[in-house]
XYZ file of C-alpha atoms in Angstrom:
79
model
C 56.364 74.703 1.940
C 55.086 75.363 -1.605
C 53.131 78.826 -1.546
C 49.548 77.196 -2.629
C 49.842 74.456 0.144
C 46.508 73.366 1.416
C 46.400 72.052 5.083
C 43.889 70.348 7.087
C 43.382 70.942 10.989
C 41.379 68.950 13.341
C 40.256 70.401 16.239
C 41.882 68.074 19.744
C 38.230 66.690 20.504
C 37.695 65.143 16.654
C 35.905 62.189 16.456
C 34.624 62.895 20.356
C 31.728 64.597 19.922
C 30.052 62.266 17.245
C 29.326 65.051 15.079
C 31.418 65.041 11.593
C 34.534 66.211 11.324
C 33.972 68.327 8.357
C 32.780 70.902 11.093
C 35.862 70.511 12.876
C 38.161 71.423 9.716
C 39.740 74.307 8.438
C 41.074 75.344 5.432
C 45.028 77.094 5.348
C 46.043 78.650 1.783
C 49.495 79.543 1.202
C 52.205 80.280 3.255
C 53.881 83.954 3.682
C 56.330 83.107 6.590
C 58.948 84.103 3.842
C 57.186 87.460 2.835
C 57.214 88.129 6.177
C 61.614 87.457 6.857
C 61.438 89.273 3.354
C 60.033 92.360 5.058
C 61.800 92.143 7.978
C 65.614 91.835 6.320
C 64.076 94.964 4.279
C 62.827 96.843 6.967
C 63.944 96.009 10.494
C 62.150 96.221 13.393
C 59.689 93.597 15.308
C 57.155 91.450 13.776
C 53.690 92.319 14.823
C 51.234 90.030 12.855
C 50.840 88.446 9.322
C 47.730 87.691 7.439
C 46.677 86.467 3.645
C 44.691 87.960 2.127
C 43.565 87.190 -1.430
C 46.878 85.792 -3.367
C 49.336 88.595 -1.297
C 50.903 88.457 2.361
C 49.846 91.225 4.888
C 52.399 91.994 7.063
C 52.035 93.972 10.196
C 56.108 95.550 11.752
C 57.190 98.247 14.317
C 60.427 99.555 12.955
C 62.239 101.731 16.115
C 62.738 104.995 15.024
C 66.046 106.726 16.672
C 65.305 107.000 20.370
C 61.354 107.804 19.044
C 58.574 105.601 19.852
C 58.432 103.014 17.469
C 55.889 103.178 14.460
C 53.718 100.433 12.811
C 54.642 100.011 9.534
C 52.133 97.654 7.090
C 53.978 95.975 4.209
C 52.194 93.922 1.039
C 53.744 91.209 -0.527
C 53.015 88.542 -3.322
C 52.482 84.861 -1.801
């Protein structure tokens, strides 16, 4: 997928309510999957969340720490 791909996702009941479809659409810009894969390969651990914010991806990873409690790490990567 391209980094500036715009997807429109419609709700399942679209067309059954008689309301305009634009109320049921959500626009999604960008794709953080490559940034998340890169962050995981650099840091290891378990992916907790990925969120596009502006032109970057905010990736939260749970990283194991030598037998201690895992630590939450937040990584910012360009989209």
